[in-house]
mmCIF file of C-alpha atoms in Angstrom:
data_model
loop_
_atom_site.group_PDB
_atom_site.id
_atom_site.type_symbol
_atom_site.label_atom_id
_atom_site.label_comp_id
_atom_site.label_asym_id
_atom_site.label_seq_id
_atom_site.Cartn_x
_atom_site.Cartn_y
_atom_site.Cartn_z
ATOM 1 C CA GLU A 1 8.442 -11.241 -15.259
ATOM 2 C CA ALA A 2 4.962 -10.795 -15.230
ATOM 3 C CA GLY A 3 3.362 -8.560 -12.493
ATOM 4 C CA VAL A 4 0.657 -8.929 -10.353
ATOM 5 C CA ALA A 5 -2.856 -9.219 -12.413
ATOM 6 C CA GLN A 6 -6.042 -8.083 -11.072
ATOM 7 C CA SER A 7 -9.324 -8.002 -12.519
ATOM 8 C CA PRO A 8 -11.697 -6.267 -13.185
ATOM 9 C CA ARG A 9 -9.981 -2.836 -13.001
ATOM 10 C CA TYR A 10 -13.296 -0.940 -12.412
ATOM 11 C CA LYS A 11 -16.593 -2.220 -11.055
ATOM 12 C CA ILE A 12 -19.831 -0.004 -10.374
ATOM 13 C CA ILE A 13 -22.370 -1.806 -8.271
ATOM 14 C CA GLU A 14 -25.366 -0.771 -6.128
ATOM 15 C CA LYS A 15 -25.554 -1.047 -2.441
ATOM 16 C CA ARG A 16 -26.385 -4.613 -1.210
ATOM 17 C CA GLN A 17 -25.295 -6.103 -4.394
ATOM 18 C CA SER A 18 -22.276 -8.492 -4.170
ATOM 19 C CA VAL A 19 -18.995 -8.237 -6.046
ATOM 20 C CA ALA A 20 -15.949 -10.270 -6.636
ATOM 21 C CA PHE A 21 -12.564 -9.387 -7.338
ATOM 22 C CA TRP A 22 -9.710 -11.505 -8.451
ATOM 23 C CA CYS A 23 -5.926 -11.575 -8.168
ATOM 24 C CA ASN A 24 -3.142 -13.453 -9.694
ATOM 25 C CA PRO A 25 0.312 -12.925 -8.007
ATOM 26 C CA ILE A 26 3.447 -13.211 -9.649
ATOM 27 C CA SER A 27 4.287 -16.608 -10.243
ATOM 28 C CA GLY A 28 6.046 -18.484 -7.243
ATOM 29 C CA HIS A 29 4.968 -15.993 -4.564
ATOM 30 C CA ALA A 30 3.728 -17.581 -1.645
ATOM 31 C CA THR A 31 2.529 -14.624 0.308
ATOM 32 C CA LEU A 32 -0.560 -12.767 -1.179
ATOM 33 C CA TYR A 33 -1.956 -9.384 0.367
ATOM 34 C CA TRP A 34 -5.349 -7.484 -0.217
ATOM 35 C CA TYR A 35 -5.478 -3.860 0.727
ATOM 36 C CA GLN A 36 -8.384 -1.364 0.767
ATOM 37 C CA GLN A 37 -7.449 1.902 -0.193
ATOM 38 C CA ILE A 38 -10.238 4.589 0.288
ATOM 39 C CA LEU A 39 -9.876 7.805 -1.702
ATOM 40 C CA GLY A 40 -7.472 10.218 0.019
ATOM 41 C CA GLN A 41 -6.135 7.595 2.297
ATOM 42 C CA GLY A 42 -3.309 5.053 2.359
ATOM 43 C CA PRO A 43 -3.899 1.376 1.907
ATOM 44 C CA LYS A 44 -5.245 -0.513 4.600
ATOM 45 C CA LEU A 45 -4.425 -4.096 4.820
ATOM 46 C CA LEU A 46 -7.536 -6.688 4.864
ATOM 47 C CA ILE A 47 -5.938 -9.992 4.781
ATOM 48 C CA GLN A 48 -2.667 -11.964 4.208
ATOM 49 C CA PHE A 49 -2.190 -15.357 2.992
ATOM 50 C CA GLN A 50 0.853 -17.497 3.133
ATOM 51 C CA ASN A 51 0.335 -20.165 0.412
ATOM 52 C CA ASN A 52 -3.439 -21.267 0.949
ATOM 53 C CA GLY A 53 -3.607 -20.070 4.751
ATOM 54 C CA VAL A 54 -4.667 -17.098 6.399
ATOM 55 C CA VAL A 55 -1.826 -15.305 8.146
ATOM 56 C CA ASP A 56 -3.731 -12.066 9.068
ATOM 57 C CA ASP A 57 -7.345 -11.292 8.818
ATOM 58 C CA SER A 58 -7.570 -9.063 11.629
ATOM 59 C CA GLN A 59 -8.831 -5.935 9.738
ATOM 60 C CA LEU A 60 -10.937 -7.652 7.541
ATOM 61 C CA PRO A 61 -14.776 -6.988 8.098
ATOM 62 C CA LYS A 62 -15.719 -10.536 8.119
ATOM 63 C CA ASP A 63 -19.671 -9.873 8.536
ATOM 64 C CA ARG A 64 -19.684 -8.903 4.682
ATOM 65 C CA PHE A 65 -16.031 -9.713 3.177
ATOM 66 C CA SER A 66 -14.606 -12.823 2.572
ATOM 67 C CA ALA A 67 -11.336 -14.253 0.777
ATOM 68 C CA GLU A 68 -10.070 -17.349 -0.489
ATOM 69 C CA ARG A 69 -6.989 -18.765 -1.988
ATOM 70 C CA LEU A 70 -7.702 -22.364 -2.455
ATOM 71 C CA LYS A 71 -4.731 -23.541 -4.424
ATOM 72 C CA GLY A 72 -2.353 -21.292 -2.998
ATOM 73 C CA VAL A 73 -1.836 -19.208 -6.537
ATOM 74 C CA ASP A 74 -4.578 -16.824 -7.421
ATOM 75 C CA SER A 75 -7.195 -15.499 -4.798
ATOM 76 C CA THR A 76 -10.535 -13.859 -4.803
ATOM 77 C CA LEU A 77 -12.054 -11.270 -2.567
ATOM 78 C CA LYS A 78 -15.682 -11.056 -1.842
ATOM 79 C CA ILE A 79 -17.966 -8.337 -0.648
ATOM 80 C CA GLN A 80 -21.578 -9.387 0.068
ATOM 81 C CA PRO A 81 -23.615 -7.343 0.718
ATOM 82 C CA ALA A 82 -21.900 -4.073 -0.468
ATOM 83 C CA LYS A 83 -22.239 -0.685 1.377
ATOM 84 C CA LEU A 84 -21.619 2.639 0.071
ATOM 85 C CA GLU A 85 -18.480 3.015 2.262
ATOM 86 C CA ASP A 86 -16.708 -0.046 0.452
ATOM 87 C CA SER A 87 -16.283 2.354 -2.266
ATOM 88 C CA ALA A 88 -12.211 2.266 -2.756
ATOM 89 C CA VAL A 89 -9.570 0.697 -4.623
ATOM 90 C CA TYR A 90 -8.724 -3.004 -3.747
ATOM 91 C CA LEU A 91 -4.957 -3.507 -4.096
ATOM 92 C CA CYS A 92 -3.541 -7.123 -4.479
ATOM 93 C CA ALA A 93 0.050 -7.454 -3.687
ATOM 94 C CA SER A 94 2.592 -10.773 -3.405
ATOM 95 C CA ARG A 95 5.823 -11.639 -2.189
ATOM 96 C CA SER A 96 8.349 -14.193 -2.969
ATOM 97 C CA PRO A 97 9.417 -16.571 -0.337
ATOM 98 C CA CYS A 98 13.165 -15.814 -1.070
ATOM 99 C CA GLY A 99 12.841 -12.173 -1.089
ATOM 100 C CA GLY A 100 13.294 -9.769 1.849
ATOM 101 C CA LEU A 101 10.324 -8.758 3.859
ATOM 102 C CA GLU A 102 10.295 -5.509 1.814
ATOM 103 C CA GLU A 103 9.586 -7.026 -1.686
ATOM 104 C CA GLN A 104 6.002 -6.820 -1.972
ATOM 105 C CA TYR A 105 4.849 -6.392 -5.715
ATOM 106 C CA PHE A 106 1.527 -4.230 -5.925
ATOM 107 C CA GLY A 107 -1.027 -4.990 -8.704
ATOM 108 C CA PRO A 108 -2.903 -1.921 -10.464
ATOM 109 C CA GLY A 109 -5.944 -2.458 -8.322
ATOM 110 C CA THR A 110 -9.520 -2.584 -8.798
ATOM 111 C CA ARG A 111 -11.460 0.504 -8.159
ATOM 112 C CA LEU A 112 -15.120 -0.239 -6.739
ATOM 113 C CA THR A 113 -17.941 2.397 -6.858
ATOM 114 C CA VAL A 114 -20.909 1.527 -4.797
ATOM 115 C CA THR A 115 -24.101 3.694 -5.594
ATOM 116 C CA LYS B 1 -2.019 0.752 17.406
ATOM 117 C CA GLN B 2 0.579 2.404 14.794
ATOM 118 C CA GLU B 3 -0.508 5.524 13.172
ATOM 119 C CA VAL B 4 1.203 6.960 10.324
ATOM 120 C CA THR B 5 1.038 10.850 9.347
ATOM 121 C CA GLN B 6 2.238 12.374 6.417
ATOM 122 C CA ILE B 7 2.573 16.381 5.778
ATOM 123 C CA PRO B 8 1.824 17.983 3.702
ATOM 124 C CA ALA B 9 -1.315 16.197 2.187
ATOM 125 C CA ALA B 10 -0.400 17.938 -1.204
ATOM 126 C CA LEU B 11 2.340 19.933 -2.617
ATOM 127 C CA SER B 12 2.800 21.737 -5.688
ATOM 128 C CA VAL B 13 6.063 23.216 -6.730
ATOM 129 C CA PRO B 14 7.996 24.431 -10.047
ATOM 130 C CA GLU B 15 10.447 22.028 -11.827
ATOM 131 C CA GLY B 16 13.966 21.996 -10.667
ATOM 132 C CA GLU B 17 13.055 22.897 -7.001
ATOM 133 C CA ASN B 18 14.378 20.488 -4.146
ATOM 134 C CA LEU B 19 11.558 19.258 -1.715
ATOM 135 C CA VAL B 20 10.906 17.348 1.559
ATOM 136 C CA LEU B 21 8.116 15.146 2.356
ATOM 137 C CA ASN B 22 7.523 14.318 5.892
ATOM 138 C CA CYS B 23 6.253 11.122 7.497
ATOM 139 C CA SER B 24 5.751 10.580 11.542
ATOM 140 C CA PHE B 25 4.775 7.536 13.155
ATOM 141 C CA THR B 26 3.344 7.070 16.822
ATOM 142 C CA ASP B 27 5.349 3.768 17.794
ATOM 143 C CA SER B 28 8.976 4.013 17.365
ATOM 144 C CA ALA B 29 9.137 -0.204 17.661
ATOM 145 C CA ILE B 30 9.388 -0.598 13.734
ATOM 146 C CA TYR B 31 11.232 -3.183 11.848
ATOM 147 C CA ASN B 32 11.666 -0.943 8.895
ATOM 148 C CA LEU B 33 10.094 2.187 6.977
ATOM 149 C CA GLN B 34 9.472 2.399 3.259
ATOM 150 C CA TRP B 35 8.449 5.094 0.834
ATOM 151 C CA PHE B 36 6.313 4.134 -2.188
ATOM 152 C CA ARG B 37 5.141 6.074 -5.158
ATOM 153 C CA GLN B 38 1.361 5.708 -6.708
ATOM 154 C CA ASP B 39 0.596 7.086 -10.119
ATOM 155 C CA PRO B 40 -3.031 7.401 -10.880
ATOM 156 C CA GLY B 41 -4.771 4.308 -11.711
ATOM 157 C CA LYS B 42 -1.580 2.133 -10.852
ATOM 158 C CA GLY B 43 -0.290 0.226 -8.034
ATOM 159 C CA LEU B 44 2.576 0.987 -5.609
ATOM 160 C CA THR B 45 6.090 1.090 -6.630
ATOM 161 C CA SER B 46 8.741 0.845 -3.783
ATOM 162 C CA LEU B 47 11.098 3.741 -3.885
ATOM 163 C CA LEU B 48 13.455 3.414 -0.801
ATOM 164 C CA LEU B 49 13.519 0.990 2.597
ATOM 165 C CA ILE B 50 15.245 1.889 5.685
ATOM 166 C CA GLN B 51 15.836 -0.653 8.181
ATOM 167 C CA SER B 52 15.331 0.488 11.729
ATOM 168 C CA SER B 53 19.014 0.392 12.341
ATOM 169 C CA GLN B 54 19.827 2.662 9.358
ATOM 170 C CA ARG B 55 19.654 6.421 9.194
ATOM 171 C CA GLU B 56 19.259 7.128 5.520
ATOM 172 C CA GLN B 57 18.751 5.365 2.200
ATOM 173 C CA THR B 58 19.738 7.109 -1.118
ATOM 174 C CA SER B 59 18.509 6.256 -4.893
ATOM 175 C CA GLY B 60 19.397 8.677 -7.575
ATOM 176 C CA ARG B 61 17.798 11.822 -6.933
ATOM 177 C CA LEU B 62 16.107 10.522 -3.695
ATOM 178 C CA ASN B 63 17.268 10.473 -0.172
ATOM 179 C CA ALA B 64 15.201 8.986 2.839
ATOM 180 C CA SER B 65 16.137 9.569 6.547
ATOM 181 C CA LEU B 66 14.713 7.822 9.399
ATOM 182 C CA ASP B 67 14.783 9.243 13.232
ATOM 183 C CA LYS B 68 13.333 6.089 14.788
ATOM 184 C CA SER B 69 13.630 7.540 18.439
ATOM 185 C CA SER B 70 11.537 10.568 17.229
ATOM 186 C CA GLY B 71 9.359 8.761 15.153
ATOM 187 C CA ARG B 72 10.220 10.633 11.947
ATOM 188 C CA SER B 73 11.230 10.046 8.501
ATOM 189 C CA THR B 74 11.664 12.374 5.534
ATOM 190 C CA LEU B 75 11.875 11.763 1.578
ATOM 191 C CA TYR B 76 14.079 14.401 0.188
ATOM 192 C CA ILE B 77 13.642 14.842 -3.527
ATOM 193 C CA ALA B 78 16.422 16.974 -5.441
ATOM 194 C CA ALA B 79 16.034 18.848 -8.799
ATOM 195 C CA SER B 80 12.335 17.799 -9.097
ATOM 196 C CA GLN B 81 10.956 16.916 -12.627
ATOM 197 C CA PRO B 82 7.235 16.895 -13.980
ATOM 198 C CA GLY B 83 7.557 13.089 -13.956
ATOM 199 C CA ASP B 84 7.982 12.957 -10.315
ATOM 200 C CA SER B 85 4.063 14.065 -9.899
ATOM 201 C CA ALA B 86 2.485 11.398 -8.167
ATOM 202 C CA THR B 87 1.354 10.506 -4.679
ATOM 203 C CA TYR B 88 4.034 9.312 -2.332
ATOM 204 C CA LEU B 89 3.208 7.155 0.755
ATOM 205 C CA CYS B 90 5.216 6.300 3.679
ATOM 206 C CA ALA B 91 4.661 2.853 5.441
ATOM 207 C CA VAL B 92 5.987 1.099 8.523
ATOM 208 C CA ARG B 93 6.378 -2.518 9.328
ATOM 209 C CA GLN B 94 6.326 -3.344 13.331
ATOM 210 C CA ALA B 95 8.818 -5.637 14.696
ATOM 211 C CA GLU B 96 6.264 -7.643 16.396
ATOM 212 C CA THR B 97 4.191 -8.156 13.398
ATOM 213 C CA SER B 98 3.972 -11.733 11.795
ATOM 214 C CA GLY B 99 4.296 -11.547 7.990
ATOM 215 C CA SER B 100 5.258 -8.103 6.606
ATOM 216 C CA ARG B 101 2.032 -6.203 7.569
ATOM 217 C CA LEU B 102 2.564 -2.488 6.370
ATOM 218 C CA THR B 103 1.012 0.582 7.924
ATOM 219 C CA PHE B 104 0.447 3.228 5.658
ATOM 220 C CA GLY B 105 0.225 7.002 5.872
ATOM 221 C CA GLU B 106 -2.578 8.855 3.708
ATOM 222 C CA GLY B 107 0.099 9.993 1.126
ATOM 223 C CA THR B 108 1.596 13.333 -0.157
ATOM 224 C CA GLN B 109 0.181 14.256 -3.555
ATOM 225 C CA LEU B 110 2.992 16.072 -5.436
ATOM 226 C CA THR B 111 2.732 18.113 -8.351
ATOM 227 C CA VAL B 112 5.698 19.459 -10.267
ATOM 228 C CA ASN B 113 4.948 22.146 -12.679
ATOM 229 C CA PRO B 114 7.184 22.833 -15.959
#
Protein backbone atom coordinates (compact mmCIF):
# COMPACT_ATOMS: atom_id res chain seq x y z
CA GLU A 1 0.00 0.00 0.00
CA ALA A 2 1.25 3.49 -0.81
CA GLY A 3 2.44 5.54 2.14
CA VAL A 4 1.59 9.04 3.27
CA ALA A 5 2.62 11.53 0.59
CA GLN A 6 3.73 15.07 1.28
CA SER A 7 4.81 17.93 -0.94
CA PRO A 8 6.91 19.87 -1.35
CA ARG A 9 9.79 18.13 0.39
CA TYR A 10 11.69 21.36 0.88
CA LYS A 11 10.69 25.01 0.91
CA ILE A 12 12.65 28.18 1.54
CA ILE A 13 10.79 31.45 2.02
CA GLU A 14 11.41 34.85 3.50
CA LYS A 15 9.73 35.94 6.71
CA ARG A 16 6.28 37.44 6.26
CA GLN A 17 5.69 35.37 3.13
CA SER A 18 3.01 32.69 2.92
CA VAL A 19 3.49 28.97 2.35
CA ALA A 20 1.29 25.91 1.98
CA PHE A 21 2.01 22.23 2.47
CA TRP A 22 0.04 19.35 1.09
CA CYS A 23 -0.56 15.88 2.48
CA ASN A 24 -2.26 12.86 0.94
CA PRO A 25 -2.89 10.17 3.56
CA ILE A 26 -3.02 6.45 3.00
CA SER A 27 -6.20 5.55 1.17
CA GLY A 28 -9.09 4.92 3.54
CA HIS A 29 -7.45 6.51 6.56
CA ALA A 30 -10.00 8.68 8.32
CA THR A 31 -7.69 10.36 10.81
CA LEU A 32 -5.02 12.81 9.68
CA TYR A 33 -2.45 14.63 11.80
CA TRP A 34 -0.08 17.54 11.20
CA TYR A 35 3.01 17.74 13.43
CA GLN A 36 5.71 20.40 13.66
CA GLN A 37 9.24 19.20 14.41
CA ILE A 38 11.77 21.90 15.20
CA LEU A 39 15.41 20.87 14.81
CA GLY A 40 16.59 18.95 17.87
CA GLN A 41 13.08 18.49 19.25
CA GLY A 42 10.40 15.87 19.03
CA PRO A 43 7.32 16.37 16.87
CA LYS A 44 4.51 18.47 18.32
CA LEU A 45 0.92 17.94 17.22
CA LEU A 46 -0.57 20.97 15.47
CA ILE A 47 -3.93 19.63 14.38
CA GLN A 48 -5.87 16.38 14.12
CA PHE A 49 -8.70 15.71 11.67
CA GLN A 50 -11.30 12.97 11.77
CA ASN A 51 -12.59 12.82 8.20
CA ASN A 52 -13.15 16.52 7.43
CA GLY A 53 -13.73 17.63 11.02
CA VAL A 54 -11.19 19.01 13.47
CA VAL A 55 -10.69 16.87 16.58
CA ASP A 56 -7.80 18.70 18.23
CA ASP A 57 -6.23 22.01 17.24
CA SER A 58 -5.30 23.19 20.72
CA GLN A 59 -1.62 23.60 19.83
CA LEU A 60 -2.15 25.28 16.47
CA PRO A 61 -1.09 28.98 16.40
CA LYS A 62 -4.31 30.10 14.85
CA ASP A 63 -3.21 33.67 14.25
CA ARG A 64 -0.93 32.48 11.45
CA PHE A 65 -1.54 28.77 10.87
CA SER A 66 -4.57 27.24 9.20
CA ALA A 67 -5.39 23.77 7.95
CA GLU A 68 -8.19 22.20 6.04
CA ARG A 69 -9.34 18.80 4.87
CA LEU A 70 -12.38 19.73 2.87
CA LYS A 71 -13.26 16.36 1.35
CA GLY A 72 -11.93 14.24 4.17
CA VAL A 73 -9.03 12.97 2.08
CA ASP A 74 -6.01 15.16 1.42
CA SER A 75 -5.14 18.16 3.55
CA THR A 76 -3.30 21.45 3.31
CA LEU A 77 -1.49 23.34 6.07
CA LYS A 78 -0.88 27.04 5.53
CA ILE A 79 1.30 29.57 7.30
CA GLN A 80 0.56 33.23 6.72
CA PRO A 81 2.69 35.20 7.44
CA ALA A 82 5.71 33.06 8.26
CA LYS A 83 8.13 33.88 11.06
CA LEU A 84 11.73 32.77 11.54
CA GLU A 85 10.67 30.43 14.34
CA ASP A 86 8.43 28.51 11.94
CA SER A 87 11.52 26.90 10.44
CA ALA A 88 10.91 23.21 11.04
CA VAL A 89 9.93 19.92 9.47
CA TYR A 90 6.18 19.55 9.06
CA LEU A 91 5.10 15.94 9.32
CA CYS A 92 1.79 14.51 8.23
CA ALA A 93 0.50 11.23 9.60
CA SER A 94 -2.65 9.19 9.09
CA ARG A 95 -4.44 6.40 10.91
CA SER A 96 -6.85 3.75 9.74
CA PRO A 97 -10.29 3.61 11.38
CA CYS A 98 -9.80 -0.11 11.72
CA GLY A 99 -6.35 -0.03 13.17
CA GLY A 100 -5.33 0.26 16.76
CA LEU A 101 -4.65 3.62 18.29
CA GLU A 102 -0.96 3.07 17.70
CA GLU A 103 -1.15 2.70 13.96
CA GLN A 104 -0.07 6.15 12.84
CA TYR A 105 1.83 6.20 9.58
CA PHE A 106 4.09 9.17 8.95
CA GLY A 107 5.01 10.87 5.70
CA PRO A 108 8.58 12.00 4.91
CA GLY A 109 7.86 15.58 5.95
CA THR A 110 8.33 19.03 4.45
CA ARG A 111 11.39 20.91 5.60
CA LEU A 112 10.63 24.65 5.82
CA THR A 113 13.35 27.26 6.12
CA VAL A 114 12.29 30.83 6.84
CA THR A 115 15.00 33.43 6.22
CA LYS B 1 0.89 19.04 31.09
CA GLN B 2 2.77 15.95 30.05
CA GLU B 3 6.51 16.34 29.49
CA VAL B 4 8.72 13.67 27.99
CA THR B 5 12.49 13.67 28.42
CA GLN B 6 15.03 11.47 26.72
CA ILE B 7 18.57 10.83 27.89
CA PRO B 8 21.15 10.93 26.45
CA ALA B 9 20.58 13.43 23.65
CA ALA B 10 23.29 11.75 21.60
CA LEU B 11 25.17 8.49 21.83
CA SER B 12 28.03 7.05 19.83
CA VAL B 13 29.02 3.41 20.25
CA PRO B 14 31.14 0.82 18.44
CA GLU B 15 29.41 -1.89 16.46
CA GLY B 16 28.36 -4.90 18.51
CA GLU B 17 27.78 -3.04 21.75
CA ASN B 18 24.58 -3.38 23.72
CA LEU B 19 22.99 -0.06 24.64
CA VAL B 20 20.12 1.48 26.56
CA LEU B 21 18.13 4.58 25.71
CA ASN B 22 16.12 6.24 28.45
CA CYS B 23 12.77 8.00 28.44
CA SER B 24 10.94 9.61 31.34
CA PHE B 25 7.51 11.25 31.53
CA THR B 26 5.96 13.46 34.17
CA ASP B 27 2.34 12.28 34.15
CA SER B 28 2.04 8.56 34.81
CA ALA B 29 -1.60 8.42 33.64
CA ILE B 30 -0.70 7.23 30.17
CA TYR B 31 -2.61 4.98 27.80
CA ASN B 32 0.51 3.62 26.13
CA LEU B 33 4.11 4.45 25.23
CA GLN B 34 5.70 4.08 21.84
CA TRP B 35 9.25 4.09 20.53
CA PHE B 36 9.93 5.42 17.04
CA ARG B 37 12.93 5.55 14.79
CA GLN B 38 13.60 8.55 12.54
CA ASP B 39 16.14 8.49 9.74
CA PRO B 40 17.41 11.77 8.22
CA GLY B 41 14.96 13.21 5.71
CA LYS B 42 12.37 10.55 6.45
CA GLY B 43 9.30 10.18 8.57
CA LEU B 44 8.91 8.18 11.74
CA THR B 45 8.81 4.41 11.87
CA SER B 46 7.13 2.74 14.82
CA LEU B 47 9.40 0.24 16.60
CA LEU B 48 7.59 -0.91 19.72
CA LEU B 49 4.42 -0.03 21.60
CA ILE B 50 3.79 -0.85 25.24
CA GLN B 51 0.32 -0.64 26.69
CA SER B 52 0.04 0.88 30.16
CA SER B 53 -0.76 -2.56 31.59
CA GLN B 54 2.36 -4.15 30.12
CA ARG B 55 5.92 -4.21 31.44
CA GLU B 56 7.85 -4.84 28.25
CA GLN B 57 7.74 -5.58 24.55
CA THR B 58 10.34 -7.26 22.35
CA SER B 59 11.01 -7.21 18.63
CA GLY B 60 14.17 -8.84 17.37
CA ARG B 61 17.16 -7.11 18.94
CA LEU B 62 14.95 -4.46 20.52
CA ASN B 63 13.39 -4.62 23.97
CA ALA B 64 11.35 -1.84 25.51
CA SER B 65 10.35 -1.75 29.16
CA LEU B 66 7.83 0.40 30.97
CA ASP B 67 7.64 1.37 34.64
CA LYS B 68 4.49 3.44 34.60
CA SER B 69 4.48 4.29 38.30
CA SER B 70 7.92 5.85 38.14
CA GLY B 71 7.34 7.41 34.74
CA ARG B 72 10.17 5.63 32.95
CA SER B 73 10.82 3.55 29.88
CA THR B 74 13.97 2.11 28.39
CA LEU B 75 14.80 0.87 24.92
CA TYR B 76 17.46 -1.80 24.90
CA ILE B 77 19.28 -2.51 21.65
CA ALA B 78 21.35 -5.68 21.57
CA ALA B 79 24.40 -6.20 19.39
CA SER B 80 24.14 -2.79 17.73
CA GLN B 81 24.83 -2.43 14.00
CA PRO B 82 25.71 0.59 11.83
CA GLY B 83 22.24 0.34 10.32
CA ASP B 84 20.81 1.16 13.74
CA SER B 85 22.18 4.69 13.42
CA ALA B 86 19.19 7.02 13.60
CA THR B 87 17.27 9.22 16.03
CA TYR B 88 15.10 7.31 18.47
CA LEU B 89 11.98 9.03 19.78
CA CYS B 90 9.83 8.11 22.73
CA ALA B 91 6.17 9.19 22.76
CA VAL B 92 3.32 8.77 25.23
CA ARG B 93 -0.42 8.82 24.72
CA GLN B 94 -2.61 10.11 27.56
CA ALA B 95 -5.56 8.10 28.74
CA GLU B 96 -7.83 11.14 28.82
CA THR B 97 -6.86 12.55 25.43
CA SER B 98 -9.34 12.17 22.65
CA GLY B 99 -8.15 10.67 19.43
CA SER B 100 -4.57 9.56 19.70
CA ARG B 101 -2.38 12.60 20.35
CA LEU B 102 1.23 11.67 21.02
CA THR B 103 3.58 13.70 23.23
CA PHE B 104 7.14 13.18 22.06
CA GLY B 105 10.49 13.46 23.74
CA GLU B 106 13.33 15.27 22.02
CA GLY B 107 14.99 12.09 20.88
CA THR B 108 18.33 10.34 21.21
CA GLN B 109 20.62 10.52 18.20
CA LEU B 110 22.42 7.19 17.96
CA THR B 111 25.57 6.58 15.91
CA VAL B 112 26.93 3.05 15.63
CA ASN B 113 30.46 3.04 14.30
CA PRO B 114 31.71 0.12 12.20
